[in-house]
Amino acid sequence: VVVPPTSLKKYVTGKGHATKDLMASTIVQEFGWKFSCDDLYDAAGLAHIAAVQSGGLPLGTKRSRIEVIKELNTKTKDTTNNE
């Protein structure tokens, strides 16, 4: 699954054009994960998306996260049907 940067940012923060600082602070606040490198916050967001896609959305999931997962699932189905 290809996750565009704006989709990752929307999934994590609710805003598709979030800054790296907002990405990091949201991940620390919501998941309690702290990293020494901005790229690791992106990786953590991607890992969370992968976990949710394989295991389903937990109760109380934010609307922006649900929207991103639905968009990614639609893109994946479109790609699979075209092969």
PDB file of C-alpha atoms in Angstrom:
ATOM      1  CA  VAL A   1       0.000   0.000   0.000  1.00  0.00           C
ATOM      2  CA  VAL A   2       1.356   3.402  -0.961  1.00  0.00           C
ATOM      3  CA  VAL A   3       0.584   6.042   1.668  1.00  0.00           C
ATOM      4  CA  PRO A   4       0.969   9.591   0.353  1.00  0.00           C
ATOM      5  CA  PRO A   5       2.576  12.044   2.820  1.00  0.00           C
ATOM      6  CA  THR A   6      -0.643  14.063   3.101  1.00  0.00           C
ATOM      7  CA  SER A   7      -2.588  10.900   3.983  1.00  0.00           C
ATOM      8  CA  LEU A   8      -0.051   9.976   6.655  1.00  0.00           C
ATOM      9  CA  LYS A   9      -0.219  13.473   8.138  1.00  0.00           C
ATOM     10  CA  LYS A  10      -4.020  13.451   8.064  1.00  0.00           C
ATOM     11  CA  TYR A  11      -4.093  10.035   9.714  1.00  0.00           C
ATOM     12  CA  VAL A  12      -1.788  11.084  12.535  1.00  0.00           C
ATOM     13  CA  THR A  13      -2.843  14.693  13.133  1.00  0.00           C
ATOM     14  CA  GLY A  14      -6.151  15.183  11.341  1.00  0.00           C
ATOM     15  CA  LYS A  15      -4.489  17.720   9.018  1.00  0.00           C
ATOM     16  CA  GLY A  16      -3.037  16.740   5.644  1.00  0.00           C
ATOM     17  CA  HIS A  17      -0.452  19.529   5.696  1.00  0.00           C
ATOM     18  CA  ALA A  18       0.827  19.124   9.259  1.00  0.00           C
ATOM     19  CA  THR A  19       4.377  20.078  10.203  1.00  0.00           C
ATOM     20  CA  LYS A  20       6.962  17.569  11.397  1.00  0.00           C
ATOM     21  CA  ASP A  21       6.666  19.083  14.879  1.00  0.00           C
ATOM     22  CA  LEU A  22       2.908  18.513  14.945  1.00  0.00           C
ATOM     23  CA  MET A  23       3.399  14.941  13.713  1.00  0.00           C
ATOM     24  CA  ALA A  24       5.887  14.261  16.496  1.00  0.00           C
ATOM     25  CA  SER A  25       3.867  15.908  19.265  1.00  0.00           C
ATOM     26  CA  THR A  26       0.684  14.104  18.224  1.00  0.00           C
ATOM     27  CA  ILE A  27       2.382  10.706  18.233  1.00  0.00           C
ATOM     28  CA  VAL A  28       3.926  11.396  21.646  1.00  0.00           C
ATOM     29  CA  GLN A  29       0.594  12.612  23.035  1.00  0.00           C
ATOM     30  CA  GLU A  30      -1.651   9.921  21.559  1.00  0.00           C
ATOM     31  CA  PHE A  31       0.580   6.853  21.582  1.00  0.00           C
ATOM     32  CA  GLY A  32       3.309   7.720  24.087  1.00  0.00           C
ATOM     33  CA  TRP A  33       6.058   6.965  21.572  1.00  0.00           C
ATOM     34  CA  LYS A  34       9.157   9.213  21.635  1.00  0.00           C
ATOM     35  CA  PHE A  35      11.912   9.116  19.018  1.00  0.00           C
ATOM     36  CA  SER A  36      15.154  10.967  18.345  1.00  0.00           C
ATOM     37  CA  CYS A  37      14.516  11.456  14.612  1.00  0.00           C
ATOM     38  CA  ASP A  38      11.595  12.968  12.659  1.00  0.00           C
ATOM     39  CA  ASP A  39      11.701  10.102  10.160  1.00  0.00           C
ATOM     40  CA  LEU A  40      10.904   7.657  12.955  1.00  0.00           C
ATOM     41  CA  TYR A  41       7.666   9.509  13.697  1.00  0.00           C
ATOM     42  CA  ASP A  42       6.677   9.020  10.060  1.00  0.00           C
ATOM     43  CA  ALA A  43       7.602   5.342  10.351  1.00  0.00           C
ATOM     44  CA  ALA A  44       5.539   5.010  13.527  1.00  0.00           C
ATOM     45  CA  GLY A  45       2.527   6.526  11.780  1.00  0.00           C
ATOM     46  CA  LEU A  46       2.958   4.134   8.862  1.00  0.00           C
ATOM     47  CA  ALA A  47       3.321   1.194  11.242  1.00  0.00           C
ATOM     48  CA  HIS A  48       0.102   2.214  12.987  1.00  0.00           C
ATOM     49  CA  ILE A  49      -1.712   2.381   9.641  1.00  0.00           C
ATOM     50  CA  ALA A  50      -0.424  -1.103   8.763  1.00  0.00           C
ATOM     51  CA  ALA A  51      -1.525  -2.505  12.121  1.00  0.00           C
ATOM     52  CA  VAL A  52      -4.989  -1.006  11.782  1.00  0.00           C
ATOM     53  CA  GLN A  53      -5.374  -2.255   8.209  1.00  0.00           C
ATOM     54  CA  SER A  54      -4.494  -5.793   9.244  1.00  0.00           C
ATOM     55  CA  GLY A  55      -6.453  -5.844  12.496  1.00  0.00           C
ATOM     56  CA  GLY A  56      -9.346  -3.420  12.062  1.00  0.00           C
ATOM     57  CA  LEU A  57     -10.170  -0.041  13.532  1.00  0.00           C
ATOM     58  CA  PRO A  58     -10.450   0.159  17.316  1.00  0.00           C
ATOM     59  CA  LEU A  59     -13.570   1.651  18.883  1.00  0.00           C
ATOM     60  CA  GLY A  60     -13.358   5.429  19.158  1.00  0.00           C
ATOM     61  CA  THR A  61     -11.056   5.894  16.160  1.00  0.00           C
ATOM     62  CA  LYS A  62     -10.878   9.505  14.982  1.00  0.00           C
ATOM     63  CA  ARG A  63     -12.857  10.351  11.858  1.00  0.00           C
ATOM     64  CA  SER A  64      -9.743  11.521   9.979  1.00  0.00           C
ATOM     65  CA  ARG A  65      -8.098   8.136  10.578  1.00  0.00           C
ATOM     66  CA  ILE A  66     -11.179   6.272   9.362  1.00  0.00           C
ATOM     67  CA  GLU A  67     -11.222   8.426   6.204  1.00  0.00           C
ATOM     68  CA  VAL A  68      -7.553   7.711   5.451  1.00  0.00           C
ATOM     69  CA  ILE A  69      -7.964   3.954   5.936  1.00  0.00           C
ATOM     70  CA  LYS A  70     -11.027   3.948   3.650  1.00  0.00           C
ATOM     71  CA  GLU A  71      -9.118   5.928   0.989  1.00  0.00           C
ATOM     72  CA  LEU A  72      -6.141   3.570   1.175  1.00  0.00           C
ATOM     73  CA  ASN A  73      -8.379   0.501   1.001  1.00  0.00           C
ATOM     74  CA  THR A  74     -10.156   1.904  -2.058  1.00  0.00           C
ATOM     75  CA  LYS A  75      -6.834   2.627  -3.786  1.00  0.00           C
ATOM     76  CA  THR A  76      -5.596  -0.880  -2.959  1.00  0.00           C
ATOM     77  CA  LYS A  77      -8.750  -2.474  -4.405  1.00  0.00           C
ATOM     78  CA  ASP A  78      -8.478  -0.332  -7.549  1.00  0.00           C
ATOM     79  CA  THR A  79      -4.857  -1.368  -8.027  1.00  0.00           C
ATOM     80  CA  THR A  80      -5.644  -5.046  -7.430  1.00  0.00           C
ATOM     81  CA  ASN A  81      -8.549  -5.015  -9.901  1.00  0.00           C
ATOM     82  CA  ASN A  82      -6.380  -3.464 -12.630  1.00  0.00           C
ATOM     83  CA  GLU A  83      -3.738  -6.184 -12.479  1.00  0.00           C
TER      84      GLU A  83
END
